[in-house]
Structures are given as structure tokens and as C-alpha cells.
Amino acid sequence: MPTSVVIGAQWGDEGKGKIVDILAERAEMVVRFQGGNNAGHTLVIDGEKTVLHHIPSGILRAGTECILASGVVVDPAVCLREIEGLRSRGYLADRTQLTIGTECSVIMPYHRMIDVAREAAVHGTRIGTTGRGIGPCYEDRVGRRSVLVRDLLEPEALRAKVVASLFEKNTILKALGVEPLDADAIVEEYAAFGERLAPYVRESNRRVRDAVRAGRNVLFEGAQGTMLDVGLGTYPFVTSSHTISAALCVGTGVPPNAVDDVIGITKAYCTRVGEGPFPTELDDETGEFLRNAGAEFGSTTGRPRRCGWLDVPALRFAARINGMTSLAVTKLDVMTGMDTIRIATAYSDPVTGDVLDEPPPDSRVLERVVPIWRDFPGWSEDITTVTSFADLPATAQAYLLALEELIEVPIGTVSVGPSRRATFER
Ligand code: GDP
Ligand code: IMO
Ligand code: MG
């Protein structure tokens, strides 16, 4: 596994954090390259749960360097809280274990306020965002007016950018019915964050590139999921960053031919948080069963996740656009006790009569498609202590083998519980 990337193959929350934590045993460096604290990656070790929003999921392995590369957007208050929480539990004792890139964009108070106010506004499309200011922050990045992490260490540079930003942002906030903000208060608060973050702030991308060039074991940790990609997902019901494997190149400066393995993570079923099309959604007691058995409540916002059957067209698309070399299937244990398990193998479009093997690019078409189902018998045995593919019930094996065949990607890892131990290689 010299250079690998872990990518969400669905709509996020596939269990990326858990898989990264396991792979990090061998990784010398774990790198986040996009997204911000909209992510919530859960790790369970010896019964102790850690939810990481900002810091890479390699941080619980003392020898693993963790990097936020330039493609990440950083909320300093959240990052500091996470750092302090980890240090109080004995992790991150060596401050050089974590690098926060100087060139990351900073999520400012006005980004959060605009995000929340837009979602509450009567005009426009409600996306069901996490309310963390991610969209407005990336708008400023592309608009070439971001406050960068390095600006937090230079109060005068910070002041100039905040004053210029507020000139526009206060007008927008007013239009959205929110009180205007005061530059002095923000500069004071964010300069203080800068002082506290300083021990972790370093140039990030060169470190990553040098590690890759030296043949070190580098693991890139994706956030969100393929179907939430701003360019290729279910637009406009997406996040504001690119979430696919290619994003690691622009989010770090590592070239595409440097990546050896692309590991897609999928649940054995499907979930989505927020608005937008979800063809295999179950709005009934079966969906409720999955939500309860899988504890499907958001790690970031606590919102109940929408649940449904596995969506092969979406996974097939994810396999192709990410260049997936293997698949990790998580939460197989959650389906224990179901009499019948369904997979959508394709969709049919009731308007054109077409059969679709991948999600159509237009969300309005995806909204109306009807899944074409294939049914599988379930299993009732407890599988949470199973440690090999051969020891799974025959029906569970058949389900996974069918999935592999439909997607044309080998399943490399199976997860049968939240803890580190409840995982096996194929
Ligand atoms: P991420 O955002 O992709 O890292 O995923 P989240 O952490 O948001 O959501 C995945 C949830 O499922 C977490 O609560 C994990 O602890 C849990 N989880 C991961 N793998 C398994 C599994 O195989 N079985 C069960 N029951 N839970 C799992
Ligand atoms: P992890 O990394 C699941 C969803 C939000 C919303 C849309 C846009 O834990 O898998 P945003 O706040 O990003 O502007 O919201 O994206 N979303 C996620 N859903 N897991 C995530 O991250 C998500 N990050 C954003 O619910 O629908
Ligand atoms: Mg999550």
C-alpha cells in the first residue's frame, strides 16, 4: 500500500474513519485533502469512541504523521477543541505529529452565518447542509479572497482581509436578516486562535509530496462521498468540494500517477443526510430498522440519516470515476435478521423508458427513476465476531459476491462492527 486513498463511494458516512484508522497502523502519514468539519469520522477503540471532524483518522496511532493539506477548509475553534480533546486523553503528545497547512482557507464566522441563513431563507433551494460554513468558505477560496491559515499568524494581513470581506459580507448578512459583524472583534478572536494553533501550522503540501516521492506509506483520507462531489454528484444537493480520488491531486499537489491504490468504502446498504435524490430510499419500517440497527444518526449534526437499500448504479459510477482498485464493505452486521435483502442493479426512467446502469447527471431525472431490484435471502446468525470471509453465513457471502460482480471491483475488506477488531481482509 505505498500510496493509497480512501474514498466514500456513496453519500458520506460509509465508515471511512474506521477503515483509515485500521490502515493507519501501516501508514506513516495520513492526509486530509478536501472538505472541512462537515466531516464526522468515528473511531471505536477498546469501546472508546472518538469522533474526528478536522484531524485525520491516523491521529490515534502515535507514529503516524497527520496533515491537513491546502485543499482543506479549517475552522480554528473546532480544530483547537479537537486538538485539546485529544491531548487531554494522551494523544498528540508530540505536537509535530499534526501539521495544519499554511495555505488552507479559514472558515470565518460570516461563512457559518451565511450558510445557516441561506438554509433558513424562503428563496433558493434548501440543501440540508451541516451549517458549518463550508459552501461560503469555498466560495471565497475560488473568489480569491480567503483568509488563509498563515494570515492568522499575521494580524495586519488578517485585519486587511477581514475588513475587505466584511464590506461585502455585512451587506449579504443584512439581506438575509442577520446583524452585521464587527471587524475588530473578529480580528482579535482569530489572531488569538492563530497564536494557539501556531505550533501546528507549517507548509503542508511539500511535506506530503516529499513523503510520496520517498516511497513512504502515505494514506489520503477522503471526506464526504462520491455522490456529494460538487462537480459530479447530485448537484445542487452536494457539498462544495470535490470529493473523488482526483481531488487529492489538487488538494495536495501530488500528481495522479503517484497513487497506487484507490479504496472505495461502502456500507452494505445506503444512507444519505440532507436533501436530494435517493432512489433506493426506504420510507418504511425497513428503513427504520436500518436506522436503529445501524445507529444512523449524523456524527456531525445528530440528524437522523435517511436509509435505503444498496444502490449499485451509484456504486458502479463511484468505482469508475474514482478508479477504484478495491472496495471495503462496512456495516454488514447491521443487516443481520432481515429476511430479504435487496439491491438496485439498475434504474428505469419512467418518462423515457430507458434502463440506466449509472445515475443520470441531472438530479431531476435521478429523482424520478425507479430501481430495478434483485432480492437476496438474508441471514440471522450473529456475524460480529466473524474473522474471515469463509466463516460468514453462505447467504452473506452470496450477497457480497454478487455485489463484487455487479460493480466489477474486488472486495478487499469487510467490516462487521464499529470497533477496530471487527474487520477482516478478504
Ligand atoms: P465516516 O464519516 O465515513 O467516517 O463514517 P461515520 O463515522 O460518520 O459513520 C459510520 C458509523 O458507523 C460510525 O458510527 C461507526 O462507528 C460505525 N461503523 C463503522 N463500521 C461499522 C460496522 O461494520 N458495523 C457497525 N455496526 N457500525 C460500524
Ligand atoms: P463524512 O466525511 C454525510 C452533506 C450534508 C448536505 C451536503 C452539503 O462524515 O462522510 P455541507 O455542510 O457540506 O455544505 O452540506 O453534504 N454532507 C455530508 N453527509 N457525511 C459527510 O461527511 C458530509 N458532509 C457533508 O448533509 O447534504
Ligand atoms: Mg461521517
Tab-separated table of C-alpha atoms and ligand atoms in Angstrom:
chain	number	residue	atom	x	y	z
A	1	MET	CA	0.000	0.000	0.000
A	2	PRO	CA	2.654	2.673	-0.665
A	3	THR	CA	0.251	5.457	-1.675
A	4	SER	CA	-3.436	4.849	-1.100
A	5	VAL	CA	-6.569	6.919	-0.993
A	6	VAL	CA	-9.738	6.096	0.914
A	7	ILE	CA	-12.872	7.488	-0.725
A	8	GLY	CA	-16.544	7.453	0.252
A	9	ALA	CA	-18.385	5.587	-2.507
A	10	GLN	CA	-21.889	6.773	-1.530
A	11	TRP	CA	-23.279	9.917	0.164
A	12	GLY	CA	-20.805	10.026	3.057
A	13	ASP	CA	-20.653	8.269	6.444
A	14	GLU	CA	-19.613	4.966	4.886
A	15	GLY	CA	-17.137	4.266	7.691
A	16	LYS	CA	-14.080	5.958	6.163
A	17	GLY	CA	-12.753	6.927	9.593
A	18	LYS	CA	-12.814	3.355	10.860
A	19	ILE	CA	-11.048	1.995	7.761
A	20	VAL	CA	-8.433	4.780	7.775
A	21	ASP	CA	-7.693	4.103	11.449
A	22	ILE	CA	-7.077	0.440	10.602
A	23	LEU	CA	-4.907	1.187	7.567
A	24	ALA	CA	-3.029	3.812	9.602
A	25	GLU	CA	-1.370	1.028	11.544
A	26	ARG	CA	0.863	0.680	8.497
A	27	ALA	CA	0.723	4.265	7.191
A	28	GLU	CA	3.486	6.690	8.030
A	29	MET	CA	1.347	9.680	7.050
A	30	VAL	CA	-2.417	10.318	6.792
A	31	VAL	CA	-3.528	13.328	4.767
A	32	ARG	CA	-6.892	15.102	4.536
A	33	PHE	CA	-7.097	16.932	1.197
A	34	GLN	CA	-10.620	18.401	0.953
A	35	GLY	CA	-13.687	19.294	2.986
A	36	GLY	CA	-13.687	20.663	6.491
A	37	ASN	CA	-15.530	19.996	9.719
A	38	ASN	CA	-18.648	18.977	7.827
A	39	ALA	CA	-16.959	15.574	8.111
A	40	GLY	CA	-17.548	13.382	11.144
A	41	HIS	CA	-15.314	10.301	11.192
A	42	THR	CA	-15.941	7.843	14.022
A	43	LEU	CA	-13.294	5.554	15.504
A	44	VAL	CA	-14.056	2.972	18.190
A	45	ILE	CA	-11.061	1.526	20.015
A	46	ASP	CA	-11.499	-0.760	23.036
A	47	GLY	CA	-15.028	0.538	23.441
A	48	GLU	CA	-13.882	4.177	23.466
A	49	LYS	CA	-15.415	6.363	20.763
A	50	THR	CA	-13.603	9.266	19.082
A	51	VAL	CA	-15.320	11.468	16.509
A	52	LEU	CA	-12.944	13.493	14.345
A	53	HIS	CA	-14.174	16.423	12.264
A	54	HIS	CA	-10.901	18.015	11.272
A	55	ILE	CA	-7.970	15.895	12.291
A	56	PRO	CA	-7.053	12.876	10.146
A	57	SER	CA	-8.101	9.461	11.437
A	58	GLY	CA	-4.449	8.395	11.807
A	59	ILE	CA	-4.028	10.564	14.907
A	60	LEU	CA	-4.652	7.715	17.377
A	61	ARG	CA	-1.526	5.954	16.062
A	62	ALA	CA	1.380	7.700	17.776
A	63	GLY	CA	3.879	7.137	14.973
A	64	THR	CA	1.623	8.395	12.158
A	65	GLU	CA	2.087	11.932	10.900
A	66	CYS	CA	-1.220	13.690	10.167
A	67	ILE	CA	-1.602	16.511	7.680
A	68	LEU	CA	-4.303	18.962	6.669
A	69	ALA	CA	-3.232	19.826	3.124
A	70	SER	CA	-4.119	23.027	1.303
A	71	GLY	CA	-7.431	21.763	-0.103
A	72	VAL	CA	-8.978	21.556	3.385
A	73	VAL	CA	-11.018	24.388	4.928
A	74	VAL	CA	-10.286	24.903	8.628
A	75	ASP	CA	-12.480	26.185	11.431
A	76	PRO	CA	-9.867	27.179	14.030
A	77	ALA	CA	-12.157	26.940	17.059
A	78	VAL	CA	-13.281	23.420	16.128
A	79	CYS	CA	-9.736	22.373	15.328
A	80	LEU	CA	-8.428	23.659	18.665
A	81	ARG	CA	-11.209	21.924	20.571
A	82	GLU	CA	-10.376	18.676	18.810
A	83	ILE	CA	-6.637	19.058	19.476
A	84	GLU	CA	-7.233	19.789	23.155
A	85	GLY	CA	-9.658	16.886	23.495
A	86	LEU	CA	-7.090	14.501	22.020
A	87	ARG	CA	-4.210	15.853	24.129
A	88	SER	CA	-6.247	15.570	27.319
A	89	ARG	CA	-6.610	11.857	26.522
A	90	GLY	CA	-2.880	11.402	25.949
A	91	TYR	CA	-2.925	11.522	22.148
A	92	LEU	CA	-0.957	14.037	20.059
A	93	ALA	CA	1.632	14.360	22.843
A	94	ASP	CA	4.203	15.241	20.171
A	95	ARG	CA	2.906	18.401	18.515
A	96	THR	CA	4.851	17.703	15.337
A	97	GLN	CA	2.511	14.748	14.699
A	98	LEU	CA	-0.035	17.205	13.268
A	99	THR	CA	0.514	19.753	10.504
A	100	ILE	CA	-2.128	22.325	9.627
A	101	GLY	CA	-1.246	23.698	6.204
A	102	THR	CA	-0.418	27.396	5.943
A	103	GLU	CA	-2.408	27.604	2.699
A	104	CYS	CA	-5.697	26.139	3.967
A	105	SER	CA	-8.659	28.524	3.824
A	106	VAL	CA	-10.140	29.533	7.157
A	107	ILE	CA	-13.859	29.198	7.893
A	108	MET	CA	-14.879	32.594	9.292
A	109	PRO	CA	-17.955	33.481	11.399
A	110	TYR	CA	-19.623	35.087	8.379
A	111	HIS	CA	-19.306	31.815	6.438
A	112	ARG	CA	-21.225	29.926	9.114
A	113	MET	CA	-23.829	32.671	9.432
A	114	ILE	CA	-24.414	32.904	5.685
A	115	ASP	CA	-24.644	29.109	5.395
A	116	VAL	CA	-27.270	28.883	8.156
A	117	ALA	CA	-29.231	31.954	6.999
A	118	ARG	CA	-29.373	30.732	3.387
A	119	GLU	CA	-30.726	27.387	4.522
A	120	ALA	CA	-33.437	29.155	6.526
A	121	ALA	CA	-34.332	31.604	3.737
A	122	VAL	CA	-37.617	31.172	1.854
A	123	HIS	CA	-35.948	31.754	-1.518
A	124	GLY	CA	-33.484	29.321	-3.013
A	125	THR	CA	-33.014	25.580	-2.708
A	126	ARG	CA	-32.554	24.074	0.737
A	127	ILE	CA	-29.614	21.674	0.595
A	128	GLY	CA	-29.697	20.440	4.176
A	129	THR	CA	-26.086	21.494	4.801
A	130	THR	CA	-24.251	20.813	8.036
A	131	GLY	CA	-24.347	24.559	8.744
A	132	ARG	CA	-20.578	24.676	9.231
A	133	GLY	CA	-19.938	27.418	6.645
A	134	ILE	CA	-18.299	25.047	4.166
A	135	GLY	CA	-20.002	26.376	0.999
A	136	PRO	CA	-19.428	30.096	1.685
A	137	CYS	CA	-15.803	29.383	2.658
A	138	TYR	CA	-15.050	27.555	-0.601
A	139	GLU	CA	-16.810	30.394	-2.474
A	140	ASP	CA	-14.227	32.760	-1.010
A	141	ARG	CA	-11.394	30.389	-1.870
A	142	VAL	CA	-12.426	30.342	-5.525
A	143	GLY	CA	-13.214	34.069	-5.306
A	144	ARG	CA	-9.570	34.690	-4.306
A	145	ARG	CA	-10.414	36.449	-1.056
A	146	SER	CA	-9.938	33.711	1.558
A	147	VAL	CA	-8.337	34.291	4.880
A	148	LEU	CA	-5.633	31.601	4.889
A	149	VAL	CA	-4.253	29.816	7.938
A	150	ARG	CA	-0.999	31.733	7.550
A	151	ASP	CA	-2.927	35.028	7.836
A	152	LEU	CA	-3.950	34.033	11.366
A	153	LEU	CA	-0.280	34.411	12.341
A	154	GLU	CA	-0.024	37.912	10.858
A	155	PRO	CA	-2.604	40.199	12.492
A	156	GLU	CA	-2.141	43.017	9.959
A	157	ALA	CA	-2.700	40.726	6.952
A	158	LEU	CA	-5.680	39.257	8.791
A	159	ARG	CA	-7.158	42.687	9.509
A	160	ALA	CA	-6.880	43.812	5.872
A	161	LYS	CA	-8.707	40.690	4.647
A	162	VAL	CA	-11.421	40.793	7.305
A	163	VAL	CA	-12.149	44.466	6.680
A	164	ALA	CA	-12.351	43.899	2.913
A	165	SER	CA	-14.555	40.820	3.389
A	166	LEU	CA	-16.970	42.474	5.796
A	167	PHE	CA	-17.536	45.275	3.306
A	168	GLU	CA	-19.386	42.674	1.194
A	169	LYS	CA	-20.423	40.138	3.815
A	170	ASN	CA	-22.280	42.612	6.014
A	171	THR	CA	-24.412	43.562	3.017
A	172	ILE	CA	-25.202	39.909	2.376
A	173	LEU	CA	-25.895	39.249	6.061
A	174	LYS	CA	-28.243	42.230	6.182
A	175	ALA	CA	-30.128	40.954	3.128
A	176	LEU	CA	-30.503	37.624	4.886
A	177	GLY	CA	-31.836	39.324	8.019
A	178	VAL	CA	-28.689	38.838	10.129
A	179	GLU	CA	-26.951	41.501	12.246
A	180	PRO	CA	-23.725	42.874	10.703
A	181	LEU	CA	-20.356	41.845	12.171
A	182	ASP	CA	-17.565	43.929	13.691
A	183	ALA	CA	-14.071	43.598	12.177
A	184	ASP	CA	-12.148	44.382	15.386
A	185	ALA	CA	-13.826	41.628	17.365
A	186	ILE	CA	-13.180	39.058	14.633
A	187	VAL	CA	-9.537	40.062	14.175
A	188	GLU	CA	-8.917	39.828	17.912
A	189	GLU	CA	-10.580	36.424	18.217
A	190	TYR	CA	-8.926	34.907	15.128
A	191	ALA	CA	-5.445	36.285	15.908
A	192	ALA	CA	-5.777	34.575	19.299
A	193	PHE	CA	-6.719	31.327	17.541
A	194	GLY	CA	-3.631	31.807	15.379
A	195	GLU	CA	-1.370	32.005	18.439
A	196	ARG	CA	-2.797	28.785	19.838
A	197	LEU	CA	-2.622	26.956	16.505
A	198	ALA	CA	0.915	28.173	15.709
A	199	PRO	CA	2.714	25.028	16.995
A	200	TYR	CA	0.896	23.024	14.291
A	201	VAL	CA	0.984	25.468	11.382
A	202	ARG	CA	3.526	24.531	8.723
A	203	GLU	CA	3.795	24.260	4.958
A	204	SER	CA	1.918	21.033	4.263
A	205	ASN	CA	1.974	20.127	0.594
A	206	ARG	CA	5.724	19.841	0.163
A	207	ARG	CA	5.851	17.500	3.173
A	208	VAL	CA	3.265	15.248	1.551
A	209	ARG	CA	4.915	15.323	-1.856
A	210	ASP	CA	8.351	14.547	-0.395
A	211	ALA	CA	6.910	11.621	1.570
A	212	VAL	CA	5.294	10.221	-1.584
A	213	ARG	CA	8.482	10.682	-3.596
A	214	ALA	CA	10.500	8.942	-0.880
A	215	GLY	CA	8.197	5.918	-1.180
A	216	ARG	CA	6.839	6.308	2.348
A	217	ASN	CA	3.477	4.773	3.152
A	218	VAL	CA	1.094	7.691	2.601
A	219	LEU	CA	-2.660	7.361	3.050
A	220	PHE	CA	-5.063	10.020	1.793
A	221	GLU	CA	-8.330	10.276	3.723
A	222	GLY	CA	-11.342	11.424	1.742
A	223	ALA	CA	-14.267	13.134	3.404
A	224	GLN	CA	-17.928	13.137	2.345
A	225	GLY	CA	-18.669	10.789	-0.568
A	226	THR	CA	-18.590	10.486	-4.336
A	227	MET	CA	-22.263	11.378	-4.799
A	228	LEU	CA	-21.675	14.629	-2.858
A	229	ASP	CA	-18.896	15.798	-5.242
A	230	VAL	CA	-19.566	19.388	-6.291
A	231	GLY	CA	-18.927	18.638	-9.955
A	232	LEU	CA	-20.015	15.014	-10.415
A	233	GLY	CA	-22.504	14.379	-7.613
A	234	THR	CA	-26.239	15.036	-7.337
A	235	TYR	CA	-25.927	18.778	-7.960
A	236	PRO	CA	-27.122	21.028	-6.362
A	237	PHE	CA	-27.566	18.597	-3.444
A	238	VAL	CA	-23.824	18.225	-2.902
A	239	THR	CA	-21.071	19.635	-0.748
A	240	SER	CA	-18.836	22.446	-2.037
A	241	SER	CA	-15.638	20.485	-2.591
A	242	HIS	CA	-14.563	17.744	-4.953
A	243	THR	CA	-14.766	14.514	-3.003
A	244	ILE	CA	-13.465	11.984	-5.538
A	245	SER	CA	-9.978	10.481	-5.710
A	246	ALA	CA	-8.793	13.073	-8.253
A	247	ALA	CA	-9.342	15.764	-5.597
A	248	LEU	CA	-6.266	14.594	-3.717
A	249	CYS	CA	-4.105	15.907	-6.563
A	250	VAL	CA	-5.419	19.459	-6.464
A	251	GLY	CA	-5.800	19.386	-2.690
A	252	THR	CA	-2.145	18.481	-2.084
A	253	GLY	CA	-0.156	18.882	-5.292
A	254	VAL	CA	0.562	15.153	-5.560
A	255	PRO	CA	0.218	14.007	-9.194
A	256	PRO	CA	-2.326	11.338	-10.252
A	257	ASN	CA	0.282	8.789	-11.291
A	258	ALA	CA	1.644	8.733	-7.729
A	259	VAL	CA	-1.403	6.929	-6.376
A	260	ASP	CA	-1.235	3.129	-6.210
A	261	ASP	CA	-4.489	2.074	-4.529
A	262	VAL	CA	-7.940	3.642	-4.565
A	263	ILE	CA	-10.045	2.101	-1.807
A	264	GLY	CA	-13.758	2.825	-2.032
A	265	ILE	CA	-15.811	2.498	1.145
A	266	THR	CA	-19.453	1.469	1.015
A	267	LYS	CA	-21.967	0.395	3.583
A	268	ALA	CA	-23.725	-2.903	2.923
A	269	TYR	CA	-26.811	-0.690	2.460
A	270	CYS	CA	-27.114	3.034	1.805
A	271	THR	CA	-27.676	6.262	3.738
A	272	ARG	CA	-27.864	9.953	2.993
A	273	VAL	CA	-28.135	13.048	5.250
A	274	GLY	CA	-29.644	16.251	3.925
A	275	GLU	CA	-31.819	16.863	0.881
A	276	GLY	CA	-31.563	15.447	-2.638
A	277	PRO	CA	-32.448	12.379	-4.701
A	278	PHE	CA	-32.026	8.942	-3.152
A	279	PRO	CA	-33.560	6.308	-5.476
A	280	THR	CA	-33.305	3.341	-3.085
A	281	GLU	CA	-34.613	5.188	-0.014
A	282	LEU	CA	-36.863	3.199	2.331
A	283	ASP	CA	-39.557	5.341	3.871
A	284	ASP	CA	-40.978	2.488	5.927
A	285	GLU	CA	-40.281	0.161	8.835
A	286	THR	CA	-37.398	-1.487	6.935
A	287	GLY	CA	-35.703	1.926	6.705
A	288	GLU	CA	-36.442	2.425	10.388
A	289	PHE	CA	-34.894	-0.983	11.150
A	290	LEU	CA	-31.658	0.014	9.361
A	291	ARG	CA	-31.586	3.397	11.116
A	292	ASN	CA	-31.926	1.808	14.550
A	293	ALA	CA	-29.734	-1.240	13.980
A	294	GLY	CA	-27.049	0.892	12.295
A	295	ALA	CA	-27.339	3.844	14.727
A	296	GLU	CA	-27.781	6.032	11.672
A	297	PHE	CA	-27.674	9.470	13.239
A	298	GLY	CA	-25.166	12.028	11.924
A	299	SER	CA	-21.767	12.210	13.673
A	300	THR	CA	-21.620	15.948	12.967
A	301	THR	CA	-25.186	17.221	13.350
A	302	GLY	CA	-27.004	14.322	15.040
A	303	ARG	CA	-29.641	14.358	12.279
A	304	PRO	CA	-31.335	11.024	11.523
A	305	ARG	CA	-29.826	9.629	8.331
A	306	ARG	CA	-32.137	8.584	5.506
A	307	CYS	CA	-31.719	4.835	4.916
A	308	GLY	CA	-32.226	2.570	1.928
A	309	TRP	CA	-31.013	-0.474	0.013
A	310	LEU	CA	-27.669	-0.652	-1.727
A	311	ASP	CA	-27.579	1.361	-4.939
A	312	VAL	CA	-25.399	-0.451	-7.487
A	313	PRO	CA	-25.682	2.177	-10.268
A	314	ALA	CA	-24.287	4.800	-7.843
A	315	LEU	CA	-21.528	2.418	-6.699
A	316	ARG	CA	-20.658	1.480	-10.266
A	317	PHE	CA	-20.326	5.177	-11.077
A	318	ALA	CA	-18.166	5.669	-7.970
A	319	ALA	CA	-15.959	2.727	-8.973
A	320	ARG	CA	-15.409	4.176	-12.423
A	321	ILE	CA	-14.802	7.830	-11.652
A	322	ASN	CA	-12.542	7.126	-8.687
A	323	GLY	CA	-10.565	4.398	-10.437
A	324	MET	CA	-11.360	2.130	-7.501
A	325	THR	CA	-8.927	-0.758	-7.098
A	326	SER	CA	-10.732	-2.335	-4.153
A	327	LEU	CA	-13.880	-1.978	-2.110
A	328	ALA	CA	-14.338	-2.094	1.672
A	329	VAL	CA	-17.850	-3.057	2.736
A	330	THR	CA	-18.876	-1.840	6.198
A	331	LYS	CA	-21.856	-2.444	8.489
A	332	LEU	CA	-22.680	-5.887	7.125
A	333	ASP	CA	-23.682	-6.829	10.701
A	334	VAL	CA	-26.491	-4.243	10.615
A	335	MET	CA	-28.423	-6.353	8.098
A	336	THR	CA	-28.474	-9.421	10.325
A	337	GLY	CA	-32.043	-10.548	10.929
A	338	MET	CA	-33.525	-9.255	7.678
A	339	ASP	CA	-35.463	-11.952	5.791
A	340	THR	CA	-34.803	-10.488	2.362
A	341	ILE	CA	-32.122	-8.064	1.233
A	342	ARG	CA	-32.487	-6.009	-1.923
A	343	ILE	CA	-30.037	-4.385	-4.281
A	344	ALA	CA	-30.911	-1.909	-7.012
A	345	THR	CA	-28.972	-3.262	-10.007
A	346	ALA	CA	-30.105	-0.504	-12.405
A	347	TYR	CA	-32.796	2.181	-12.691
A	348	SER	CA	-35.586	2.625	-15.160
A	349	ASP	CA	-36.683	6.097	-16.217
A	350	PRO	CA	-40.499	6.165	-16.293
A	351	VAL	CA	-40.539	9.100	-18.727
A	352	THR	CA	-38.183	7.816	-21.433
A	353	GLY	CA	-38.403	4.089	-20.635
A	354	ASP	CA	-34.587	3.922	-20.595
A	355	VAL	CA	-32.737	1.486	-18.360
A	356	LEU	CA	-29.809	3.264	-16.685
A	357	ASP	CA	-26.716	1.497	-15.326
A	358	GLU	CA	-25.360	4.685	-13.685
A	359	PRO	CA	-27.015	7.729	-12.091
A	360	PRO	CA	-28.007	10.272	-14.743
A	361	PRO	CA	-26.169	13.600	-14.352
A	362	ASP	CA	-29.428	15.552	-13.960
A	363	SER	CA	-30.723	15.293	-10.367
A	364	ARG	CA	-34.290	15.829	-11.580
A	365	VAL	CA	-34.046	12.614	-13.613
A	366	LEU	CA	-32.458	10.772	-10.672
A	367	GLU	CA	-35.384	11.961	-8.556
A	368	ARG	CA	-37.906	10.164	-10.773
A	369	VAL	CA	-36.089	6.918	-11.662
A	370	VAL	CA	-37.406	3.598	-10.350
A	371	PRO	CA	-34.926	0.985	-9.092
A	372	ILE	CA	-34.742	-2.416	-10.742
A	373	TRP	CA	-34.367	-4.799	-7.811
A	374	ARG	CA	-32.640	-8.076	-7.195
A	375	ASP	CA	-33.545	-9.910	-3.998
A	376	PHE	CA	-31.277	-11.993	-1.800
A	377	PRO	CA	-32.106	-14.191	1.185
A	378	GLY	CA	-30.823	-12.740	4.460
A	379	TRP	CA	-29.161	-14.391	7.486
A	380	SER	CA	-29.914	-14.454	11.174
A	381	GLU	CA	-26.576	-15.544	12.674
A	382	ASP	CA	-24.593	-13.022	14.722
A	383	ILE	CA	-21.642	-12.141	12.478
A	384	THR	CA	-19.939	-9.545	14.687
A	385	THR	CA	-17.137	-11.899	15.711
A	386	VAL	CA	-16.542	-13.432	12.285
A	387	THR	CA	-12.915	-13.037	11.191
A	388	SER	CA	-12.875	-14.461	7.690
A	389	PHE	CA	-14.990	-14.419	4.549
A	390	ALA	CA	-15.356	-18.207	4.657
A	391	ASP	CA	-16.927	-18.014	8.131
A	392	LEU	CA	-19.726	-15.684	7.024
A	393	PRO	CA	-23.150	-17.323	6.519
A	394	ALA	CA	-23.482	-18.588	2.941
A	395	THR	CA	-26.214	-16.022	2.207
A	396	ALA	CA	-23.970	-13.145	3.331
A	397	GLN	CA	-21.164	-14.485	1.131
A	398	ALA	CA	-23.546	-14.713	-1.824
A	399	TYR	CA	-24.656	-11.124	-1.256
A	400	LEU	CA	-21.068	-9.826	-1.249
A	401	LEU	CA	-20.031	-11.927	-4.248
A	402	ALA	CA	-22.989	-10.600	-6.255
A	403	LEU	CA	-22.052	-7.059	-5.317
A	404	GLU	CA	-18.466	-7.603	-6.414
A	405	GLU	CA	-19.627	-8.996	-9.729
A	406	LEU	CA	-22.080	-6.158	-10.373
A	407	ILE	CA	-19.544	-3.439	-9.611
A	408	GLU	CA	-16.530	-5.203	-11.077
A	409	VAL	CA	-14.275	-4.252	-8.183
A	410	PRO	CA	-12.855	-6.800	-5.722
A	411	ILE	CA	-13.943	-6.552	-2.097
A	412	GLY	CA	-10.756	-6.268	-0.052
A	413	THR	CA	-12.133	-5.589	3.433
A	414	VAL	CA	-15.335	-6.449	5.300
A	415	SER	CA	-16.423	-4.694	8.487
A	416	VAL	CA	-18.871	-6.343	10.882
A	417	GLY	CA	-18.945	-3.919	13.810
A	418	PRO	CA	-17.804	-0.414	14.822
A	419	SER	CA	-14.622	-1.494	16.629
A	420	ARG	CA	-11.150	-1.840	15.176
A	421	ARG	CA	-11.241	-5.584	15.772
A	422	ALA	CA	-14.499	-6.209	13.873
A	423	THR	CA	-12.839	-6.141	10.459
A	424	PHE	CA	-11.204	-8.685	8.216
A	425	GLU	CA	-9.320	-8.770	4.963
A	426	ARG	CA	-10.635	-10.882	2.189
B	1	GDP	P1	-17.356	8.258	8.021
B	1	GDP	O1	-17.839	9.669	8.011
B	1	GDP	O2	-17.320	7.657	6.666
B	1	GDP	O3	-16.070	8.076	8.767
B	1	GDP	O4	-18.469	7.431	8.827
B	1	GDP	P2	-19.185	7.881	10.215
B	1	GDP	O5	-18.212	7.722	11.322
B	1	GDP	O6	-19.857	9.186	10.061
B	1	GDP	O7	-20.357	6.817	10.284
B	1	GDP	C1	-20.109	5.459	10.335
B	1	GDP	C2	-20.705	4.900	11.646
B	1	GDP	O8	-20.800	3.513	11.572
B	1	GDP	C3	-19.859	5.191	12.864
B	1	GDP	O9	-20.695	5.369	13.968
B	1	GDP	C4	-19.015	3.922	13.013
B	1	GDP	O10	-18.617	3.696	14.351
B	1	GDP	C5	-19.999	2.886	12.571
B	1	GDP	N1	-19.414	1.703	11.925
B	1	GDP	C6	-18.353	1.634	11.064
B	1	GDP	N2	-18.222	0.374	10.591
B	1	GDP	C7	-19.208	-0.352	11.167
B	1	GDP	C8	-19.610	-1.711	11.042
B	1	GDP	O11	-19.039	-2.512	10.319
B	1	GDP	N3	-20.712	-2.095	11.770
B	1	GDP	C9	-21.373	-1.241	12.582
B	1	GDP	N4	-22.429	-1.704	13.245
B	1	GDP	N5	-21.022	0.054	12.699
B	1	GDP	C10	-19.961	0.483	12.010
B	2	IMO	P1	-18.333	12.485	6.188
B	2	IMO	O1	-16.904	12.845	5.873
B	2	IMO	C1	-22.524	12.820	5.095
B	2	IMO	C2	-23.818	16.590	3.284
B	2	IMO	C3	-24.777	17.443	4.092
B	2	IMO	C4	-25.567	18.087	2.962
B	2	IMO	C5	-24.477	18.347	1.915
B	2	IMO	C6	-23.916	19.749	1.924
B	2	IMO	O2	-18.602	12.310	7.636
B	2	IMO	O3	-18.791	11.339	5.357
B	2	IMO	P2	-22.191	20.966	3.530
B	2	IMO	O4	-22.277	21.284	5.005
B	2	IMO	O5	-21.019	20.131	3.175
B	2	IMO	O6	-22.308	22.187	2.672
B	2	IMO	O7	-23.520	20.093	3.248
B	2	IMO	O8	-23.457	17.410	2.189
B	2	IMO	N1	-22.575	16.229	3.997
B	2	IMO	C7	-22.316	15.014	4.483
B	2	IMO	N2	-23.094	13.907	4.542
B	2	IMO	N3	-21.257	12.774	5.547
B	2	IMO	C8	-20.459	13.862	5.469
B	2	IMO	O9	-19.151	13.813	5.774
B	2	IMO	C9	-20.988	15.058	4.952
B	2	IMO	N4	-20.513	16.299	4.747
B	2	IMO	C10	-21.476	16.991	4.150
B	2	IMO	O10	-25.607	16.651	4.916
B	2	IMO	O11	-26.468	17.177	2.418
B	3	MG	MG	-19.354	10.851	8.857
